[in-house]
mmCIF file of C-alpha atoms and ligand atoms in Angstrom:
data_model
loop_
_atom_site.group_PDB
_atom_site.id
_atom_site.type_symbol
_atom_site.label_atom_id
_atom_site.label_comp_id
_atom_site.label_asym_id
_atom_site.label_seq_id
_atom_site.Cartn_x
_atom_site.Cartn_y
_atom_site.Cartn_z
ATOM 1 C CA MET A 1 109.207 126.747 129.840
ATOM 2 C CA VAL A 2 108.715 124.371 127.017
ATOM 3 C CA LEU A 3 109.612 125.427 123.263
ATOM 4 C CA ALA A 4 108.321 123.288 120.470
ATOM 5 C CA SER A 5 108.092 123.654 116.738
ATOM 6 C CA ALA A 6 106.620 121.993 113.834
ATOM 7 C CA PRO A 7 106.866 122.145 110.129
ATOM 8 C CA ALA A 8 104.419 123.008 107.314
ATOM 9 C CA LYS A 9 103.672 120.421 104.477
ATOM 10 C CA VAL A 10 102.752 120.395 100.780
ATOM 11 C CA ILE A 11 100.684 117.569 99.405
ATOM 12 C CA LEU A 12 102.783 116.273 96.483
ATOM 13 C CA PHE A 13 100.094 113.869 94.977
ATOM 14 C CA GLY A 14 96.686 112.494 95.809
ATOM 15 C CA GLU A 15 94.655 115.381 97.296
ATOM 16 C CA HIS A 16 91.008 114.947 96.877
ATOM 17 C CA ALA A 17 91.374 111.254 95.629
ATOM 18 C CA VAL A 18 92.480 110.479 99.283
ATOM 19 C CA VAL A 19 88.952 111.358 100.562
ATOM 20 C CA TYR A 20 87.843 108.292 98.314
ATOM 21 C CA GLY A 21 90.356 105.843 99.838
ATOM 22 C CA GLU A 22 93.127 106.513 97.147
ATOM 23 C CA PRO A 23 96.607 107.040 98.402
ATOM 24 C CA ALA A 24 98.326 110.353 98.829
ATOM 25 C CA ILE A 25 101.877 111.491 99.446
ATOM 26 C CA ALA A 26 102.689 114.815 101.518
ATOM 27 C CA VAL A 27 106.052 116.086 102.489
ATOM 28 C CA ALA A 28 107.032 118.368 105.468
ATOM 29 C CA ILE A 29 108.660 121.608 104.445
ATOM 30 C CA ASN A 30 111.347 123.937 106.095
ATOM 31 C CA LEU A 31 108.844 126.363 107.280
ATOM 32 C CA ARG A 32 107.974 126.113 110.869
ATOM 33 C CA THR A 33 105.851 127.280 113.578
ATOM 34 C CA THR A 34 107.015 127.629 117.229
ATOM 35 C CA VAL A 35 105.261 127.850 120.562
ATOM 36 C CA ALA A 36 106.710 128.640 123.848
ATOM 37 C CA ILE A 37 104.507 127.528 126.790
ATOM 38 C CA ALA A 38 105.125 128.565 130.272
ATOM 39 C CA LYS A 39 102.859 128.330 133.463
ATOM 40 C CA GLY A 40 101.370 131.680 134.358
ATOM 41 C CA LYS A 41 98.474 133.508 136.194
ATOM 42 C CA ASN A 42 95.940 133.331 133.489
ATOM 43 C CA PHE A 43 95.457 131.596 129.912
ATOM 44 C CA THR A 44 97.026 133.696 127.360
ATOM 45 C CA VAL A 45 98.246 133.714 123.625
ATOM 46 C CA ASN A 46 100.652 136.322 122.726
ATOM 47 C CA GLY A 47 99.752 138.493 125.759
ATOM 48 C CA ARG A 48 96.106 138.413 125.168
ATOM 49 C CA PRO A 49 93.407 136.283 126.877
ATOM 50 C CA ILE A 50 93.092 132.892 124.859
ATOM 51 C CA GLU A 51 89.723 133.345 122.870
ATOM 52 C CA ASP A 52 87.974 130.685 120.938
ATOM 53 C CA LYS A 53 87.543 132.785 117.733
ATOM 54 C CA PHE A 54 91.081 133.674 117.298
ATOM 55 C CA HIS A 55 93.071 130.702 118.769
ATOM 56 C CA ARG A 56 90.746 127.654 118.068
ATOM 57 C CA TYR A 57 93.618 125.091 117.463
ATOM 58 C CA ILE A 58 95.144 126.112 120.579
ATOM 59 C CA LYS A 59 92.274 126.343 122.648
ATOM 60 C CA ASN A 60 90.881 122.888 121.303
ATOM 61 C CA SER A 61 94.702 121.445 121.964
ATOM 62 C CA ILE A 62 94.337 122.656 125.732
ATOM 63 C CA ASP A 63 90.582 121.601 126.137
ATOM 64 C CA LEU A 64 91.663 118.155 124.954
ATOM 65 C CA LEU A 65 94.995 117.680 126.859
ATOM 66 C CA TRP A 66 95.532 120.053 129.757
ATOM 67 C CA ARG A 67 94.076 119.869 133.310
ATOM 68 C CA GLY A 68 96.913 122.064 135.129
ATOM 69 C CA ASP A 69 97.597 125.521 135.921
ATOM 70 C CA PRO A 70 96.936 128.284 133.428
ATOM 71 C CA LEU A 71 99.560 128.463 130.643
ATOM 72 C CA GLU A 72 100.796 131.608 128.869
ATOM 73 C CA ILE A 73 101.636 130.574 125.166
ATOM 74 C CA MET A 74 103.517 132.697 122.794
ATOM 75 C CA THR A 75 103.612 131.807 119.150
ATOM 76 C CA TYR A 76 105.414 132.545 115.975
ATOM 77 C CA SER A 77 104.772 131.184 112.508
ATOM 78 C CA ALA A 78 106.493 131.501 109.308
ATOM 79 C CA VAL A 79 103.307 129.537 107.668
ATOM 80 C CA PRO A 80 100.874 131.546 105.694
ATOM 81 C CA SER A 81 97.300 130.736 106.840
ATOM 82 C CA SER A 82 94.752 129.111 104.459
ATOM 83 C CA SER A 83 97.378 128.617 102.070
ATOM 84 C CA GLY A 84 97.221 124.829 101.582
ATOM 85 C CA MET A 85 100.606 124.456 103.464
ATOM 86 C CA GLY A 86 99.216 123.218 106.547
ATOM 87 C CA SER A 87 99.481 126.287 108.982
ATOM 88 C CA SER A 88 96.730 124.850 111.224
ATOM 89 C CA ALA A 89 98.264 121.233 111.398
ATOM 90 C CA SER A 90 101.707 123.203 112.019
ATOM 91 C CA ILE A 91 100.365 125.186 115.066
ATOM 92 C CA THR A 92 98.148 122.191 116.305
ATOM 93 C CA VAL A 93 101.157 119.508 116.303
ATOM 94 C CA ALA A 94 103.546 122.480 117.854
ATOM 95 C CA THR A 95 100.904 122.900 120.734
ATOM 96 C CA VAL A 96 100.106 119.356 121.217
ATOM 97 C CA SER A 97 103.751 118.123 121.377
ATOM 98 C CA ALA A 98 104.471 120.778 124.041
ATOM 99 C CA LEU A 99 101.587 119.887 126.002
ATOM 100 C CA LEU A 100 102.190 116.122 125.884
ATOM 101 C CA HIS A 101 105.953 116.753 126.830
ATOM 102 C CA LEU A 102 104.405 118.720 130.066
ATOM 103 C CA ASN A 103 102.190 115.584 130.696
ATOM 104 C CA ASN A 104 105.081 113.076 130.248
ATOM 105 C CA ALA A 105 103.178 111.541 127.294
ATOM 106 C CA LEU A 106 105.296 112.492 124.378
ATOM 107 C CA SER A 107 105.699 109.830 121.672
ATOM 108 C CA GLU A 108 105.399 110.592 117.896
ATOM 109 C CA GLU A 109 102.226 108.431 117.505
ATOM 110 C CA ASN A 110 100.667 110.237 120.270
ATOM 111 C CA VAL A 111 101.279 113.703 118.825
ATOM 112 C CA ALA A 112 99.707 112.507 115.477
ATOM 113 C CA LYS A 113 96.838 111.053 117.177
ATOM 114 C CA LYS A 114 96.101 113.916 119.316
ATOM 115 C CA SER A 115 96.836 116.687 116.659
ATOM 116 C CA PHE A 116 94.486 114.632 114.343
ATOM 117 C CA GLU A 117 91.738 114.589 117.083
ATOM 118 C CA VAL A 118 92.331 118.493 117.522
ATOM 119 C CA GLU A 119 91.821 119.220 113.756
ATOM 120 C CA TYR A 120 88.967 117.075 113.669
ATOM 121 C CA ILE A 121 87.200 118.769 116.404
ATOM 122 C CA THR A 122 88.186 122.268 115.126
ATOM 123 C CA GLN A 123 87.144 121.693 111.372
ATOM 124 C CA GLY A 124 84.433 119.243 111.705
ATOM 125 C CA SER A 125 86.186 116.968 109.350
ATOM 126 C CA ALA A 126 89.838 116.141 108.240
ATOM 127 C CA SER A 127 92.031 113.546 107.025
ATOM 128 C CA PRO A 128 95.181 112.874 109.159
ATOM 129 C CA THR A 129 97.298 113.673 106.032
ATOM 130 C CA ASP A 130 98.516 116.954 107.218
ATOM 131 C CA THR A 131 98.849 116.414 111.161
ATOM 132 C CA SER A 132 100.767 113.167 110.712
ATOM 133 C CA THR A 133 103.114 114.712 108.051
ATOM 134 C CA VAL A 134 103.775 117.486 110.296
ATOM 135 C CA THR A 135 104.525 115.351 113.160
ATOM 136 C CA HIS A 136 106.717 112.776 111.290
ATOM 137 C CA GLY A 137 108.601 115.127 109.022
ATOM 138 C CA SER A 138 110.272 113.832 105.687
ATOM 139 C CA GLY A 139 107.480 112.359 103.444
ATOM 140 C CA VAL A 140 104.261 110.232 104.283
ATOM 141 C CA LEU A 141 102.198 107.998 102.561
ATOM 142 C CA VAL A 142 98.450 107.708 103.477
ATOM 143 C CA SER A 143 96.573 104.748 102.288
ATOM 144 C CA ARG A 144 93.641 102.411 103.353
ATOM 145 C CA LYS A 145 95.850 99.270 103.519
ATOM 146 C CA MET A 146 99.104 98.618 105.272
ATOM 147 C CA ASN A 147 102.233 98.627 103.566
ATOM 148 C CA GLU A 148 106.035 98.723 104.045
ATOM 149 C CA ASN A 149 107.381 101.495 106.512
ATOM 150 C CA PHE A 150 104.093 101.387 108.516
ATOM 151 C CA LEU A 151 103.933 104.133 111.202
ATOM 152 C CA TRP A 152 100.489 104.212 112.794
ATOM 153 C CA LYS A 153 96.786 103.716 111.910
ATOM 154 C CA ILE A 154 94.128 106.494 112.602
ATOM 155 C CA GLU A 155 90.537 105.647 112.692
ATOM 156 C CA LYS A 156 87.584 107.947 112.937
ATOM 157 C CA ASN A 157 83.766 107.003 112.192
ATOM 158 C CA GLY A 158 84.604 103.598 110.637
ATOM 159 C CA VAL A 159 87.104 105.056 108.387
ATOM 160 C CA LYS A 160 90.746 103.780 108.868
ATOM 161 C CA TRP A 161 93.847 105.544 107.567
ATOM 162 C CA TYR A 162 97.177 103.650 107.557
ATOM 163 C CA LEU A 163 100.244 106.213 107.727
ATOM 164 C CA HIS A 164 103.711 105.380 106.473
ATOM 165 C CA HIS A 165 107.061 106.713 106.186
ATOM 166 C CA LEU A 166 108.317 107.515 102.679
ATOM 167 C CA ASN A 167 111.791 107.992 101.649
ATOM 168 C CA ILE A 168 112.078 111.223 100.038
ATOM 169 C CA PRO A 169 114.883 112.507 98.153
ATOM 170 C CA SER A 170 116.064 115.933 98.524
ATOM 171 C CA LEU A 171 113.648 118.139 96.480
ATOM 172 C CA LYS A 172 114.070 121.837 95.459
ATOM 173 C CA LEU A 173 110.591 123.068 95.460
ATOM 174 C CA VAL A 174 108.818 126.514 95.261
ATOM 175 C CA ILE A 175 105.359 127.114 96.490
ATOM 176 C CA GLY A 176 103.177 129.800 94.784
ATOM 177 C CA PHE A 177 100.490 131.199 96.979
ATOM 178 C CA SER A 178 97.772 132.695 95.035
ATOM 179 C CA GLY A 179 96.710 135.084 98.064
ATOM 180 C CA ILE A 180 93.317 133.457 97.829
ATOM 181 C CA LYS A 181 92.502 131.706 100.869
ATOM 182 C CA GLY A 182 91.565 128.170 100.127
ATOM 183 C CA ASN A 183 88.199 126.869 101.430
ATOM 184 C CA THR A 184 88.863 123.148 101.892
ATOM 185 C CA ALA A 185 85.383 122.060 103.028
ATOM 186 C CA MET A 186 83.855 123.912 100.179
ATOM 187 C CA MET A 187 86.287 122.341 97.453
ATOM 188 C CA VAL A 188 85.893 118.799 98.848
ATOM 189 C CA ALA A 189 82.013 119.141 98.661
ATOM 190 C CA LYS A 190 82.401 120.492 95.137
ATOM 191 C CA VAL A 191 84.149 117.462 93.990
ATOM 192 C CA ARG A 192 81.917 115.191 96.116
ATOM 193 C CA ARG A 193 78.937 116.283 94.118
ATOM 194 C CA PHE A 194 80.803 115.435 90.732
ATOM 195 C CA TYR A 195 82.025 112.220 91.937
ATOM 196 C CA ARG A 196 78.563 111.092 93.010
ATOM 197 C CA TRP A 197 76.945 111.752 89.553
ATOM 198 C CA ASN A 198 79.684 111.329 87.092
ATOM 199 C CA SER A 199 81.413 107.979 86.670
ATOM 200 C CA PHE A 200 83.974 109.967 84.509
ATOM 201 C CA ALA A 201 84.891 111.674 87.896
ATOM 202 C CA ARG A 202 85.331 108.390 89.532
ATOM 203 C CA ASP A 203 87.641 107.251 86.842
ATOM 204 C CA VAL A 204 89.810 110.494 87.510
ATOM 205 C CA ILE A 205 89.673 109.675 91.270
ATOM 206 C CA LYS A 206 91.026 106.263 90.510
ATOM 207 C CA GLU A 207 93.686 107.482 88.003
ATOM 208 C CA ILE A 208 95.168 109.750 90.411
ATOM 209 C CA GLY A 209 95.614 106.864 92.769
ATOM 210 C CA LYS A 210 97.550 105.149 90.200
ATOM 211 C CA ILE A 211 99.688 108.426 89.535
ATOM 212 C CA THR A 212 100.300 108.392 93.271
ATOM 213 C CA LEU A 213 101.416 104.815 93.480
ATOM 214 C CA SER A 214 103.757 105.530 90.337
ATOM 215 C CA ALA A 215 105.105 108.363 92.268
ATOM 216 C CA VAL A 216 106.371 106.301 95.241
ATOM 217 C CA ASP A 217 108.810 104.306 92.856
ATOM 218 C CA ALA A 218 109.835 107.611 91.157
ATOM 219 C CA LEU A 219 110.707 109.217 94.544
ATOM 220 C CA ASN A 220 112.621 106.034 95.439
ATOM 221 C CA ASN A 221 114.676 106.050 92.384
ATOM 222 C CA GLU A 222 115.165 109.919 92.602
ATOM 223 C CA ASP A 223 113.898 110.196 89.133
ATOM 224 C CA TYR A 224 113.015 113.838 89.051
ATOM 225 C CA GLU A 225 111.684 113.826 85.187
ATOM 226 C CA THR A 226 109.225 110.997 86.048
ATOM 227 C CA ILE A 227 108.335 112.767 89.417
ATOM 228 C CA GLY A 228 107.688 116.292 87.610
ATOM 229 C CA ASP A 229 105.677 114.289 84.855
ATOM 230 C CA LEU A 230 103.418 112.579 87.235
ATOM 231 C CA MET A 231 103.010 116.015 89.037
ATOM 232 C CA ASN A 232 101.900 117.373 85.542
ATOM 233 C CA ARG A 233 99.488 114.484 85.044
ATOM 234 C CA ASN A 234 98.131 114.756 88.501
ATOM 235 C CA ASN A 235 97.469 118.452 87.896
ATOM 236 C CA ARG A 236 95.430 118.021 84.687
ATOM 237 C CA LEU A 237 93.267 115.399 86.535
ATOM 238 C CA LEU A 238 92.593 118.152 89.505
ATOM 239 C CA THR A 239 91.716 120.681 86.826
ATOM 240 C CA ILE A 240 89.222 118.256 85.342
ATOM 241 C CA LEU A 241 87.682 117.902 88.918
ATOM 242 C CA GLY A 242 87.308 121.541 88.947
ATOM 243 C CA VAL A 243 89.419 122.731 91.606
ATOM 244 C CA SER A 244 91.703 125.182 89.716
ATOM 245 C CA HIS A 245 91.447 128.819 89.542
ATOM 246 C CA PRO A 246 92.660 131.339 86.773
ATOM 247 C CA LYS A 247 95.216 132.592 89.200
ATOM 248 C CA LEU A 248 96.533 129.005 89.799
ATOM 249 C CA ARG A 249 96.552 128.286 86.072
ATOM 250 C CA ALA A 250 98.458 131.503 85.514
ATOM 251 C CA MET A 251 101.369 130.764 88.069
ATOM 252 C CA ILE A 252 101.571 127.101 86.635
ATOM 253 C CA GLN A 253 101.910 128.012 83.193
ATOM 254 C CA ASN A 254 104.623 130.409 84.139
ATOM 255 C CA ALA A 255 106.485 128.264 86.420
ATOM 256 C CA SER A 256 106.241 125.321 83.995
ATOM 257 C CA LYS A 257 108.998 126.687 81.654
ATOM 258 C CA TYR A 258 111.657 126.284 84.503
ATOM 259 C CA SER A 259 110.365 122.864 86.331
ATOM 260 C CA TYR A 260 110.040 119.260 86.086
ATOM 261 C CA GLY A 261 106.466 119.546 87.199
ATOM 262 C CA VAL A 262 103.914 122.003 88.640
ATOM 263 C CA LYS A 263 100.376 121.397 90.145
ATOM 264 C CA ILE A 264 97.948 122.514 92.417
ATOM 265 C CA THR A 265 98.754 121.523 95.973
ATOM 266 C CA GLY A 266 95.834 120.846 98.682
ATOM 267 C CA ALA A 267 92.246 121.616 98.082
ATOM 268 C CA GLY A 268 92.405 124.169 95.441
ATOM 269 C CA GLY A 269 89.928 126.825 94.332
ATOM 270 C CA GLY A 270 92.587 129.340 95.595
ATOM 271 C CA GLY A 271 95.600 128.183 97.986
ATOM 272 C CA SER A 272 98.739 127.059 96.344
ATOM 273 C CA ILE A 273 100.707 125.307 93.611
ATOM 274 C CA VAL A 274 103.902 123.656 93.974
ATOM 275 C CA ALA A 275 106.769 123.273 91.540
ATOM 276 C CA LEU A 276 109.733 120.744 91.375
ATOM 277 C CA THR A 277 112.786 122.443 89.830
ATOM 278 C CA ASP A 278 116.460 123.177 89.745
ATOM 279 C CA GLU A 279 116.040 126.540 89.321
ATOM 280 C CA GLN A 280 114.207 127.911 92.475
ATOM 281 C CA GLU A 281 114.944 131.636 91.888
ATOM 282 C CA GLU A 282 113.572 131.729 88.136
ATOM 283 C CA VAL A 283 110.419 129.884 89.149
ATOM 284 C CA ALA A 284 109.905 132.088 92.129
ATOM 285 C CA LYS A 285 110.036 135.055 89.920
ATOM 286 C CA ALA A 286 107.753 133.497 87.366
ATOM 287 C CA ILE A 287 105.199 132.875 90.035
ATOM 288 C CA GLU A 288 105.556 136.417 91.278
ATOM 289 C CA ASP A 289 105.182 137.637 87.746
ATOM 290 C CA ALA A 290 102.020 135.817 87.747
ATOM 291 C CA GLY A 291 100.905 137.779 90.722
ATOM 292 C CA GLY A 292 101.511 134.898 93.313
ATOM 293 C CA VAL A 293 103.710 135.037 96.426
ATOM 294 C CA ALA A 294 106.602 132.426 96.360
ATOM 295 C CA TYR A 295 108.347 130.321 98.963
ATOM 296 C CA ILE A 296 111.529 128.601 97.847
ATOM 297 C CA VAL A 297 111.672 125.559 100.222
ATOM 298 C CA GLU A 298 113.170 122.095 100.870
ATOM 299 C CA ILE A 299 112.026 118.931 102.514
ATOM 300 C CA SER A 300 112.137 119.069 106.473
ATOM 301 C CA ARG A 301 113.639 115.864 107.739
ATOM 302 C CA LYS A 302 112.313 116.860 110.954
ATOM 303 C CA GLY A 303 108.699 116.562 112.211
ATOM 304 C CA PHE A 304 108.008 118.346 115.572
ATOM 305 C CA ILE A 305 110.837 119.240 118.018
ATOM 306 C CA VAL A 306 110.368 119.627 121.667
ATOM 307 C CA GLU A 307 112.929 121.392 123.903
ATOM 308 C CA GLY A 308 112.086 121.062 127.641
HETATM 309 O O1 PMV B 1 94.175 122.320 101.310
HETATM 310 P P1 PMV B 1 94.613 121.288 102.340
HETATM 311 O O2 PMV B 1 95.998 121.524 102.622
HETATM 312 O O3 PMV B 1 93.713 121.387 103.639
HETATM 313 O O4 PMV B 1 94.505 119.818 101.748
HETATM 314 C C1 PMV B 1 93.239 119.405 101.502
HETATM 315 C C2 PMV B 1 93.325 117.963 100.936
HETATM 316 C C3 PMV B 1 92.035 117.040 100.622
HETATM 317 O O5 PMV B 1 92.641 115.984 100.117
HETATM 318 C C4 PMV B 1 91.440 117.921 99.638
HETATM 319 C C5 PMV B 1 91.096 116.917 101.779
HETATM 320 C C6 PMV B 1 91.635 116.136 102.790
HETATM 321 O O6 PMV B 1 91.271 116.204 103.985
HETATM 322 O O7 PMV B 1 92.546 115.165 102.656
#
C-alpha cells in the first residue's frame, strides 16, 4: 500500500493578472488531502466503483499514469471543495505522487508536470499555479520569465510558465470561505471581457503585476506591514475587475480591523478571502460574524509526502 498526501494552497498575490502573463505568488497551507492506494480486485474510491462524475481528478490521474492491476483508493480531505483553496490540486497531487511512486518515477518536477496535465484535462484550462504550489510546498512565484530559485518550466499551447521557489516567512493567515462555490472559468471569462474592451482594465492588470513584484521583496524582508498593505491594494484592484461579492466584502471589512491586510483569494465571485494577522482568533470570529467559515492556517513547508 502507498499513502500520499498534499497540502491546500492560497494565492497571496496576482490571481487573474497571471492569466495575462503577470507574476503571481501562492503558498501551501497546512490543510491536507490524503490518499491510500492498494492493489485490489476492482477500481474503487472509498469503497465505491470509480466513476467519472464523482472522481474526475482521480480517474484522470489513473487514465494518464496507470497501466497495472485494479486499485482500491481511500481518500480523506480537510480542504473544502470549490473554496479557492485548491482542493482539486490537492487531491490530484496526492493521487499523482502515489501513482508515480508505484511506477518508480517519483520526482518533484514529474509530480508537478503530471498533476498540471490532469488538472488541464479535467478543467479544460488551468494555469500551473495551484498544482506546482501544492507539489512544492512553501511559496511559489509563477512568472513568464526565468528568475532566481527556478524550479521548473511548464508549457501548454504555446504558453510558458516558469515556477520558482519563494522564501516565505512564517505567516499567520485566516481564510474566510463565503460558502458560495466559486466558478473559476466564469470569473476568468468575465475579467477577459473587461480586459479586451477596456484599456483601464489592462492598466489594472499591470498594476497587480507590480504589486506582486513588490510583495516578493516584502516577503523576503518579513515586513508584515508592507505585505498587508500590498494585499489591501491588490484587493482594491480585484474589486475593480469585478470579482468581488457582497459576502466577500462583508468578511473583508470585518477582518480588516484585526489584520495587516485582507484580500479575495483565487478567482472570486464567491470562494474565499485571506487575511494576514497576528490575531487569528479575532479574525476568525470577525469572519464568522459576517457569515463566513473561518480556517486558521499556517504555511506548509512540505508539499506532497509519499510513504511507501
Ligand atoms: O480560484 P482558484 O483557486 O482556482 O484560482 C484561480 C486563479 C486565476 O488566476 C483566476 C486563474 C488561473 O488559472 O490562474
